[in-house]
DNA sequence: TTTAATGCAAACATTTTGCACCCTG
DNA sequence: CAGGGTGCAAAATGTTTGCATTAAA
């Protein structure tokens, strides 16, 4: 695998702000904004390669496109997604992770990875909807 | 909302075998096989309506299309997905559910729903790959 | 220099939509 | 019979691919 300029750029862009959960179009536009023109095709091909080599994770967050984040080895987090403002917050609950690993074990699965999306309304959005703070 | 023939058919088809996790095309083809011709457009419109009214859940299972299952009120299960044979198994771990609810609470979220996909290799597929049984 | 990577445009896969017509309530 | 539902075909969206060209190693 050649470490070409476009690949550097995509990789940098994903690491720049891991919590941004950028999709392919975001990456394309952000690079363009900085003056780098990398074609969408190359971005998709690079993302697939990075996912295949385990450097990047693709996540579905309730939309029809994928979002990408750096893969942190040994780390596994879930995503809290606000249905009001769309903001995504990561969380890691080791107890939860253990519980999920146990589910896999109990079912005879060799667990490879998991993906957890929690949808709801964040504090801000609940306030603006005049909901009582719980 | 009118309870028309096409809607009955889609709804029946989803309830017929909830564990099949059918996608729109599956439903289309299964109805066709039984002699009912309902257009894909109507199937999509019906699915959206059923999801909106809370009778049906749309689930992403690692493919680019959605899968549909009846929504069981008060019940929340995760999906074990085999990367070898593609089979999907449901599981419900009340402890896990509680844990996830706690995550939402701790983050100030009013939790609406969650979605958990666990990917791995099932017992069968591990055997055929000559993996030792754990 | 050889081999793999790129850009472009076309192809794909999935889902949505505009519109004329039809059926249910 | 009125208003929503349907089928069809076209559009929208997100992603992949074929092919001629370019650039890394």
mmCIF file of C-alpha atoms (C1' of nucleotides) in Angstrom:
data_model
loop_
_atom_site.group_PDB
_atom_site.id
_atom_site.type_symbol
_atom_site.label_atom_id
_atom_site.label_comp_id
_atom_site.label_asym_id
_atom_site.label_seq_id
_atom_site.Cartn_x
_atom_site.Cartn_y
_atom_site.Cartn_z
ATOM 1 C CA UNK A 1 0.000 0.000 0.000
ATOM 2 C CA UNK A 2 1.508 3.265 -1.142
ATOM 3 C CA UNK A 3 1.458 6.211 1.206
ATOM 4 C CA UNK A 4 0.317 8.748 -1.354
ATOM 5 C CA UNK A 5 -0.601 12.363 -0.860
ATOM 6 C CA UNK A 6 -4.385 11.868 -1.093
ATOM 7 C CA UNK A 7 -4.173 9.120 1.492
ATOM 8 C CA UNK A 8 -2.172 11.265 3.861
ATOM 9 C CA UNK A 9 -4.759 13.973 3.504
ATOM 10 C CA UNK A 10 -7.757 11.731 4.182
ATOM 11 C CA UNK A 11 -6.046 10.107 7.131
ATOM 12 C CA UNK A 12 -5.036 13.491 8.582
ATOM 13 C CA UNK A 13 -8.530 14.815 8.142
ATOM 14 C CA UNK A 14 -10.035 11.915 10.074
ATOM 15 C CA UNK A 15 -7.530 12.253 12.901
ATOM 16 C CA UNK A 16 -7.797 16.021 13.018
ATOM 17 C CA UNK A 17 -11.079 15.861 14.859
ATOM 18 C CA UNK A 18 -12.127 12.328 15.656
ATOM 19 C CA UNK A 19 -15.313 13.467 17.343
ATOM 20 C CA UNK A 20 -16.560 15.134 14.195
ATOM 21 C CA UNK A 21 -17.673 11.760 12.799
ATOM 22 C CA UNK A 22 -17.206 13.017 9.291
ATOM 23 C CA UNK A 23 -18.719 11.299 6.312
ATOM 24 C CA UNK A 24 -17.112 11.025 2.879
ATOM 25 C CA UNK A 25 -18.634 14.274 1.649
ATOM 26 C CA UNK A 26 -17.494 16.144 4.772
ATOM 27 C CA UNK A 27 -13.943 14.985 4.203
ATOM 28 C CA UNK A 28 -14.135 15.943 0.553
ATOM 29 C CA UNK A 29 -15.402 19.433 1.359
ATOM 30 C CA UNK A 30 -13.038 20.037 4.263
ATOM 31 C CA UNK A 31 -10.041 19.112 2.148
ATOM 32 C CA UNK A 32 -11.325 21.276 -0.673
ATOM 33 C CA UNK A 33 -11.766 24.176 1.735
ATOM 34 C CA UNK A 34 -8.084 23.843 2.603
ATOM 35 C CA UNK A 35 -7.127 23.898 -1.034
ATOM 36 C CA UNK A 36 -6.599 20.173 -1.560
ATOM 37 C CA UNK A 37 -8.631 18.624 -4.313
ATOM 38 C CA UNK A 38 -9.044 14.896 -3.848
ATOM 39 C CA UNK A 39 -11.790 13.222 -5.822
ATOM 40 C CA UNK A 40 -14.689 11.625 -4.017
ATOM 41 C CA UNK A 41 -13.819 8.302 -5.660
ATOM 42 C CA UNK A 42 -10.371 8.405 -4.119
ATOM 43 C CA UNK A 43 -11.811 9.347 -0.771
ATOM 44 C CA UNK A 44 -14.136 6.367 -0.848
ATOM 45 C CA UNK A 45 -11.368 4.042 -1.996
ATOM 46 C CA UNK A 46 -9.056 5.353 0.720
ATOM 47 C CA UNK A 47 -11.711 5.046 3.406
ATOM 48 C CA UNK A 48 -12.368 1.445 2.412
ATOM 49 C CA UNK A 49 -8.662 0.706 2.506
ATOM 50 C CA UNK A 50 -8.259 2.328 5.920
ATOM 51 C CA UNK A 51 -11.215 0.380 7.271
ATOM 52 C CA UNK A 52 -9.827 -2.858 5.811
ATOM 53 C CA UNK A 53 -6.452 -2.293 7.469
ATOM 54 C CA UNK A 54 -8.132 -1.498 10.774
ATOM 55 C CA UNK A 55 -6.999 2.114 11.061
ATOM 56 C CA UNK A 56 -10.463 3.549 10.698
ATOM 57 C CA UNK A 57 -13.956 2.540 11.790
ATOM 58 C CA UNK A 58 -17.086 3.110 9.745
ATOM 59 C CA UNK A 59 -20.129 3.862 11.867
ATOM 60 C CA UNK A 60 -23.789 4.065 11.012
ATOM 61 C CA UNK A 61 -25.411 6.796 13.065
ATOM 62 C CA UNK A 62 -28.963 6.599 11.861
ATOM 63 C CA UNK A 63 -28.434 8.257 8.504
ATOM 64 C CA UNK A 64 -28.006 6.625 5.156
ATOM 65 C CA UNK A 65 -24.305 7.354 4.881
ATOM 66 C CA UNK A 66 -21.423 6.121 7.009
ATOM 67 C CA UNK A 67 -19.382 8.208 9.410
ATOM 68 C CA UNK A 68 -15.696 7.627 9.965
ATOM 69 C CA UNK A 69 -13.506 7.783 13.039
ATOM 70 C CA UNK A 70 -10.002 6.586 13.899
ATOM 71 C CA UNK A 71 -9.964 3.066 15.294
ATOM 72 C CA UNK A 72 -8.469 3.092 18.780
ATOM 73 C CA UNK A 73 -7.096 -0.368 19.428
ATOM 74 C CA UNK A 74 -8.662 -2.015 22.460
ATOM 75 C CA UNK A 75 -11.114 0.807 22.867
ATOM 76 C CA UNK A 76 -14.803 0.421 22.084
ATOM 77 C CA UNK A 77 -17.278 3.189 22.580
ATOM 78 C CA UNK A 78 -20.913 3.774 21.838
ATOM 79 C CA UNK A 79 -22.611 6.847 20.419
ATOM 80 C CA UNK A 80 -25.293 9.022 21.950
ATOM 81 C CA UNK A 81 -27.188 10.704 19.154
ATOM 82 C CA UNK A 82 -29.543 13.598 19.781
ATOM 83 C CA UNK A 83 -32.691 13.437 17.690
ATOM 84 C CA UNK A 84 -33.169 17.161 18.208
ATOM 85 C CA UNK A 85 -29.885 18.749 17.206
ATOM 86 C CA UNK A 86 -28.110 15.752 15.692
ATOM 87 C CA UNK A 87 -25.075 16.132 17.916
ATOM 88 C CA UNK A 88 -23.150 12.939 18.604
ATOM 89 C CA UNK A 89 -21.425 12.247 21.887
ATOM 90 C CA UNK A 90 -19.206 9.253 22.524
ATOM 91 C CA UNK A 91 -19.237 7.242 25.687
ATOM 92 C CA UNK A 92 -17.377 4.262 26.998
ATOM 93 C CA UNK A 93 -18.746 2.236 29.852
ATOM 94 C CA UNK A 94 -16.369 -0.617 30.620
ATOM 95 C CA UNK A 95 -19.109 -2.473 32.442
ATOM 96 C CA UNK A 96 -21.287 -2.258 29.369
ATOM 97 C CA UNK A 97 -18.461 -3.513 27.210
ATOM 98 C CA UNK A 98 -17.947 -6.495 29.483
ATOM 99 C CA UNK A 99 -21.645 -7.229 29.343
ATOM 100 C CA UNK A 100 -21.604 -7.212 25.547
ATOM 101 C CA UNK A 101 -18.553 -9.436 25.451
ATOM 102 C CA UNK A 102 -20.403 -11.842 27.715
ATOM 103 C CA UNK A 103 -23.362 -11.917 25.336
ATOM 104 C CA UNK A 104 -21.059 -12.922 22.506
ATOM 105 C CA UNK A 105 -19.388 -15.591 24.591
ATOM 106 C CA UNK A 106 -22.690 -17.034 25.697
ATOM 107 C CA UNK A 107 -23.825 -17.327 22.080
ATOM 108 C CA UNK A 108 -20.653 -19.074 20.956
ATOM 109 C CA UNK A 109 -19.634 -16.066 18.888
ATOM 110 C CA UNK A 110 -16.070 -14.935 18.443
ATOM 111 C CA UNK A 111 -16.763 -11.252 18.836
ATOM 112 C CA UNK A 112 -15.093 -8.994 16.299
ATOM 113 C CA UNK A 113 -16.624 -5.641 17.065
ATOM 114 C CA UNK A 114 -19.824 -4.026 18.121
ATOM 115 C CA UNK A 115 -21.675 -0.875 17.423
ATOM 116 C CA UNK A 116 -24.096 0.817 19.772
ATOM 117 C CA UNK A 117 -26.268 3.795 18.960
ATOM 118 C CA UNK A 118 -28.375 5.409 21.654
ATOM 119 C CA UNK A 119 -30.970 7.860 20.369
ATOM 120 C CA UNK A 120 -32.678 10.446 22.481
ATOM 121 C CA UNK A 121 -32.967 14.125 23.281
ATOM 122 C CA UNK A 122 -30.067 15.917 24.901
ATOM 123 C CA UNK A 123 -30.444 18.298 27.813
ATOM 124 C CA UNK A 124 -30.417 21.377 25.604
ATOM 125 C CA UNK A 125 -33.034 20.089 23.232
ATOM 126 C CA UNK A 126 -35.275 18.971 26.059
ATOM 127 C CA UNK A 127 -35.109 22.457 27.551
ATOM 128 C CA UNK A 128 -36.056 24.104 24.300
ATOM 129 C CA UNK A 129 -38.986 21.690 24.059
ATOM 130 C CA UNK A 130 -40.119 22.824 27.523
ATOM 131 C CA UNK A 131 -39.595 19.418 29.003
ATOM 132 C CA UNK A 132 -39.025 19.237 32.715
ATOM 133 C CA UNK A 133 -35.468 18.351 33.668
ATOM 134 C CA UNK A 134 -35.953 14.804 34.837
ATOM 135 C CA UNK B 1 -54.558 6.355 8.041
ATOM 136 C CA UNK B 2 -56.436 3.958 5.798
ATOM 137 C CA UNK B 3 -55.977 0.270 6.315
ATOM 138 C CA UNK B 4 -55.660 -0.614 2.666
ATOM 139 C CA UNK B 5 -54.842 -3.955 1.089
ATOM 140 C CA UNK B 6 -51.192 -3.173 0.297
ATOM 141 C CA UNK B 7 -50.653 -2.023 3.856
ATOM 142 C CA UNK B 8 -52.223 -5.154 5.280
ATOM 143 C CA UNK B 9 -49.936 -7.212 3.091
ATOM 144 C CA UNK B 10 -46.738 -5.408 4.112
ATOM 145 C CA UNK B 11 -47.685 -5.534 7.752
ATOM 146 C CA UNK B 12 -48.574 -9.240 7.568
ATOM 147 C CA UNK B 13 -45.330 -9.979 5.805
ATOM 148 C CA UNK B 14 -43.281 -8.304 8.527
ATOM 149 C CA UNK B 15 -45.156 -10.097 11.289
ATOM 150 C CA UNK B 16 -45.088 -13.455 9.504
ATOM 151 C CA UNK B 17 -41.473 -14.022 10.445
ATOM 152 C CA UNK B 18 -40.084 -11.254 12.608
ATOM 153 C CA UNK B 19 -36.683 -12.913 12.816
ATOM 154 C CA UNK B 20 -36.227 -12.762 9.061
ATOM 155 C CA UNK B 21 -35.265 -9.090 9.286
ATOM 156 C CA UNK B 22 -36.531 -8.487 5.794
ATOM 157 C CA UNK B 23 -35.587 -5.454 3.780
ATOM 158 C CA UNK B 24 -37.857 -3.635 1.352
ATOM 159 C CA UNK B 25 -36.823 -5.794 -1.599
ATOM 160 C CA UNK B 26 -37.386 -9.003 0.381
ATOM 161 C CA UNK B 27 -40.895 -7.911 1.230
ATOM 162 C CA UNK B 28 -41.541 -6.965 -2.369
ATOM 163 C CA UNK B 29 -40.333 -10.341 -3.665
ATOM 164 C CA UNK B 30 -42.060 -12.409 -0.989
ATOM 165 C CA UNK B 31 -45.377 -10.730 -1.693
ATOM 166 C CA UNK B 32 -44.866 -11.176 -5.409
ATOM 167 C CA UNK B 33 -44.083 -14.870 -4.867
ATOM 168 C CA UNK B 34 -47.468 -15.203 -3.182
ATOM 169 C CA UNK B 35 -49.173 -13.526 -6.096
ATOM 170 C CA UNK B 36 -49.571 -10.068 -4.613
ATOM 171 C CA UNK B 37 -48.091 -7.263 -6.621
ATOM 172 C CA UNK B 38 -47.383 -4.208 -4.496
ATOM 173 C CA UNK B 39 -45.047 -1.617 -5.943
ATOM 174 C CA UNK B 40 -41.743 -0.931 -4.253
ATOM 175 C CA UNK B 41 -42.737 2.705 -3.852
ATOM 176 C CA UNK B 42 -45.794 1.688 -1.866
ATOM 177 C CA UNK B 43 -43.737 -0.698 0.213
ATOM 178 C CA UNK B 44 -41.323 2.086 1.115
ATOM 179 C CA UNK B 45 -44.136 4.508 1.837
ATOM 180 C CA UNK B 46 -45.874 1.919 3.992
ATOM 181 C CA UNK B 47 -42.702 1.043 5.859
ATOM 182 C CA UNK B 48 -42.088 4.686 6.629
ATOM 183 C CA UNK B 49 -45.632 5.085 7.854
ATOM 184 C CA UNK B 50 -45.383 1.979 10.039
ATOM 185 C CA UNK B 51 -42.108 3.183 11.509
ATOM 186 C CA UNK B 52 -43.577 6.633 12.132
ATOM 187 C CA UNK B 53 -46.549 5.171 13.983
ATOM 188 C CA UNK B 54 -44.252 2.952 16.036
ATOM 189 C CA UNK B 55 -45.501 -0.403 14.786
ATOM 190 C CA UNK B 56 -42.278 -1.278 13.027
ATOM 191 C CA UNK B 57 -38.578 -0.745 13.714
ATOM 192 C CA UNK B 58 -35.974 -0.086 11.039
ATOM 193 C CA UNK B 59 -32.597 -1.618 11.828
ATOM 194 C CA UNK B 60 -29.207 -1.184 10.194
ATOM 195 C CA UNK B 61 -27.373 -4.475 10.295
ATOM 196 C CA UNK B 62 -24.137 -3.546 8.604
ATOM 197 C CA UNK B 63 -25.460 -3.416 5.067
ATOM 198 C CA UNK B 64 -26.493 -0.387 3.114
ATOM 199 C CA UNK B 65 -30.192 -1.070 3.317
ATOM 200 C CA UNK B 66 -32.489 -1.160 6.328
ATOM 201 C CA UNK B 67 -34.102 -4.241 7.787
ATOM 202 C CA UNK B 68 -37.544 -4.196 9.319
ATOM 203 C CA UNK B 69 -39.043 -5.933 12.312
ATOM 204 C CA UNK B 70 -42.201 -5.520 14.367
ATOM 205 C CA UNK B 71 -41.761 -3.130 17.280
ATOM 206 C CA UNK B 72 -42.480 -4.939 20.521
ATOM 207 C CA UNK B 73 -43.484 -2.308 23.040
ATOM 208 C CA UNK B 74 -41.223 -2.265 26.085
ATOM 209 C CA UNK B 75 -38.913 -4.813 24.543
ATOM 210 C CA UNK B 76 -35.452 -3.895 23.287
ATOM 211 C CA UNK B 77 -33.093 -6.417 21.832
ATOM 212 C CA UNK B 78 -29.717 -6.347 20.164
ATOM 213 C CA UNK B 79 -28.553 -8.242 17.111
ATOM 214 C CA UNK B 80 -25.722 -10.727 16.797
ATOM 215 C CA UNK B 81 -24.563 -10.745 13.197
ATOM 216 C CA UNK B 82 -22.280 -13.454 11.842
ATOM 217 C CA UNK B 83 -19.639 -12.108 9.491
ATOM 218 C CA UNK B 84 -19.275 -15.591 8.012
ATOM 219 C CA UNK B 85 -22.780 -16.669 7.075
ATOM 220 C CA UNK B 86 -24.658 -13.430 7.619
ATOM 221 C CA UNK B 87 -27.184 -14.984 9.954
ATOM 222 C CA UNK B 88 -28.737 -12.652 12.497
ATOM 223 C CA UNK B 89 -29.698 -13.717 15.986
ATOM 224 C CA UNK B 90 -31.564 -11.550 18.439
ATOM 225 C CA UNK B 91 -30.743 -11.329 22.095
ATOM 226 C CA UNK B 92 -32.124 -9.487 25.052
ATOM 227 C CA UNK B 93 -30.082 -9.015 28.149
ATOM 228 C CA UNK B 94 -32.087 -7.025 30.701
ATOM 229 C CA UNK B 95 -28.912 -6.156 32.578
ATOM 230 C CA UNK B 96 -27.439 -4.737 29.404
ATOM 231 C CA UNK B 97 -30.584 -2.753 28.783
ATOM 232 C CA UNK B 98 -30.449 -1.274 32.268
ATOM 233 C CA UNK B 99 -26.819 -0.356 31.714
ATOM 234 C CA UNK B 100 -27.658 1.471 28.502
ATOM 235 C CA UNK B 101 -30.547 3.274 30.144
ATOM 236 C CA UNK B 102 -28.138 4.386 32.854
ATOM 237 C CA UNK B 103 -25.755 5.781 30.252
ATOM 238 C CA UNK B 104 -28.543 7.873 28.813
ATOM 239 C CA UNK B 105 -29.605 9.109 32.227
ATOM 240 C CA UNK B 106 -26.067 10.025 33.202
ATOM 241 C CA UNK B 107 -25.709 12.096 30.034
ATOM 242 C CA UNK B 108 -28.926 13.985 30.597
ATOM 243 C CA UNK B 109 -30.535 12.328 27.587
ATOM 244 C CA UNK B 110 -34.157 11.353 27.401
ATOM 245 C CA UNK B 111 -33.598 8.001 25.790
ATOM 246 C CA UNK B 112 -35.875 7.160 22.879
ATOM 247 C CA UNK B 113 -34.397 3.939 21.609
ATOM 248 C CA UNK B 114 -31.145 2.205 21.031
ATOM 249 C CA UNK B 115 -29.661 -0.111 18.529
ATOM 250 C CA UNK B 116 -26.886 -2.592 19.194
ATOM 251 C CA UNK B 117 -25.102 -4.676 16.602
ATOM 252 C CA UNK B 118 -22.571 -7.274 17.672
ATOM 253 C CA UNK B 119 -20.460 -8.652 14.838
ATOM 254 C CA UNK B 120 -18.469 -11.851 15.026
ATOM 255 C CA UNK B 121 -18.248 -15.430 13.833
ATOM 256 C CA UNK B 122 -20.848 -17.930 14.938
ATOM 257 C CA UNK B 123 -20.002 -21.413 16.166
ATOM 258 C CA UNK B 124 -20.662 -23.007 12.792
ATOM 259 C CA UNK B 125 -18.522 -20.586 10.882
ATOM 260 C CA UNK B 126 -15.676 -20.886 13.361
ATOM 261 C CA UNK B 127 -15.754 -24.649 12.981
ATOM 262 C CA UNK B 128 -15.602 -24.483 9.209
ATOM 263 C CA UNK B 129 -12.648 -22.125 9.573
ATOM 264 C CA UNK B 130 -10.894 -24.726 11.736
ATOM 265 C CA UNK B 131 -10.917 -22.499 14.752
ATOM 266 C CA UNK B 132 -10.702 -24.196 18.117
ATOM 267 C CA UNK B 133 -13.902 -24.072 20.099
ATOM 268 C CA UNK B 134 -13.025 -21.529 22.745
ATOM 269 C "C1'" DT C 1 10.287 1.340 -14.816
ATOM 270 C "C1'" DT C 2 6.770 -1.154 -13.038
ATOM 271 C "C1'" DT C 3 2.885 -1.280 -10.358
ATOM 272 C "C1'" DA C 4 -0.438 0.732 -7.934
ATOM 273 C "C1'" DA C 5 -3.270 5.011 -7.297
ATOM 274 C "C1'" DT C 6 -5.917 8.789 -9.296
ATOM 275 C "C1'" DG C 7 -9.695 11.437 -11.657
ATOM 276 C "C1'" DC C 8 -13.550 11.348 -14.347
ATOM 277 C "C1'" DA C 9 -17.794 9.792 -15.673
ATOM 278 C "C1'" DA C 10 -20.787 6.192 -15.828
ATOM 279 C "C1'" DA C 11 -22.908 2.492 -13.268
ATOM 280 C "C1'" DC C 12 -25.049 0.797 -9.025
ATOM 281 C "C1'" DA C 13 -27.997 0.241 -5.036
ATOM 282 C "C1'" DT C 14 -31.344 2.103 -2.144
ATOM 283 C "C1'" DT C 15 -34.866 5.219 -1.218
ATOM 284 C "C1'" DT C 16 -37.851 9.203 -2.338
ATOM 285 C "C1'" DT C 17 -40.972 11.912 -5.131
ATOM 286 C "C1'" DG C 18 -44.229 14.041 -8.851
ATOM 287 C "C1'" DC C 19 -48.169 13.074 -11.035
ATOM 288 C "C1'" DA C 20 -52.202 11.027 -13.053
ATOM 289 C "C1'" DC C 21 -55.388 7.668 -11.685
ATOM 290 C "C1'" DC C 22 -57.938 4.714 -8.289
ATOM 291 C "C1'" DC C 23 -60.074 3.179 -4.195
ATOM 292 C "C1'" DT C 24 -61.595 3.379 0.568
ATOM 293 C "C1'" DG C 25 -64.262 5.389 4.069
ATOM 294 C "C1'" DC D 1 -67.524 11.845 -3.620
ATOM 295 C "C1'" DA D 2 -63.499 13.686 -1.363
ATOM 296 C "C1'" DG D 3 -59.079 12.859 0.118
ATOM 297 C "C1'" DG D 4 -55.762 9.877 0.785
ATOM 298 C "C1'" DG D 5 -53.284 5.787 -1.477
ATOM 299 C "C1'" DT D 6 -51.272 3.621 -5.570
ATOM 300 C "C1'" DG D 7 -48.212 2.607 -9.583
ATOM 301 C "C1'" DC D 8 -45.013 4.231 -12.645
ATOM 302 C "C1'" DA D 9 -41.099 6.458 -13.978
ATOM 303 C "C1'" DA D 10 -37.880 9.850 -12.874
ATOM 304 C "C1'" DA D 11 -34.953 11.890 -9.407
ATOM 305 C "C1'" DA D 12 -32.177 11.948 -5.354
ATOM 306 C "C1'" DT D 13 -28.568 9.974 -2.485
ATOM 307 C "C1'" DG D 14 -24.627 7.450 -1.308
ATOM 308 C "C1'" DT D 15 -21.175 4.454 -3.055
ATOM 309 C "C1'" DT D 16 -18.557 1.677 -6.508
ATOM 310 C "C1'" DT D 17 -16.210 0.773 -10.827
ATOM 311 C "C1'" DG D 18 -13.934 0.865 -15.708
ATOM 312 C "C1'" DC D 19 -10.495 3.000 -17.958
ATOM 313 C "C1'" DA D 20 -6.994 6.011 -19.508
ATOM 314 C "C1'" DT D 21 -3.481 8.811 -17.115
ATOM 315 C "C1'" DT D 22 -0.214 9.809 -13.379
ATOM 316 C "C1'" DA D 23 2.819 9.173 -9.674
ATOM 317 C "C1'" DA D 24 5.035 6.326 -5.966
ATOM 318 C "C1'" DA D 25 8.638 3.015 -4.929
#
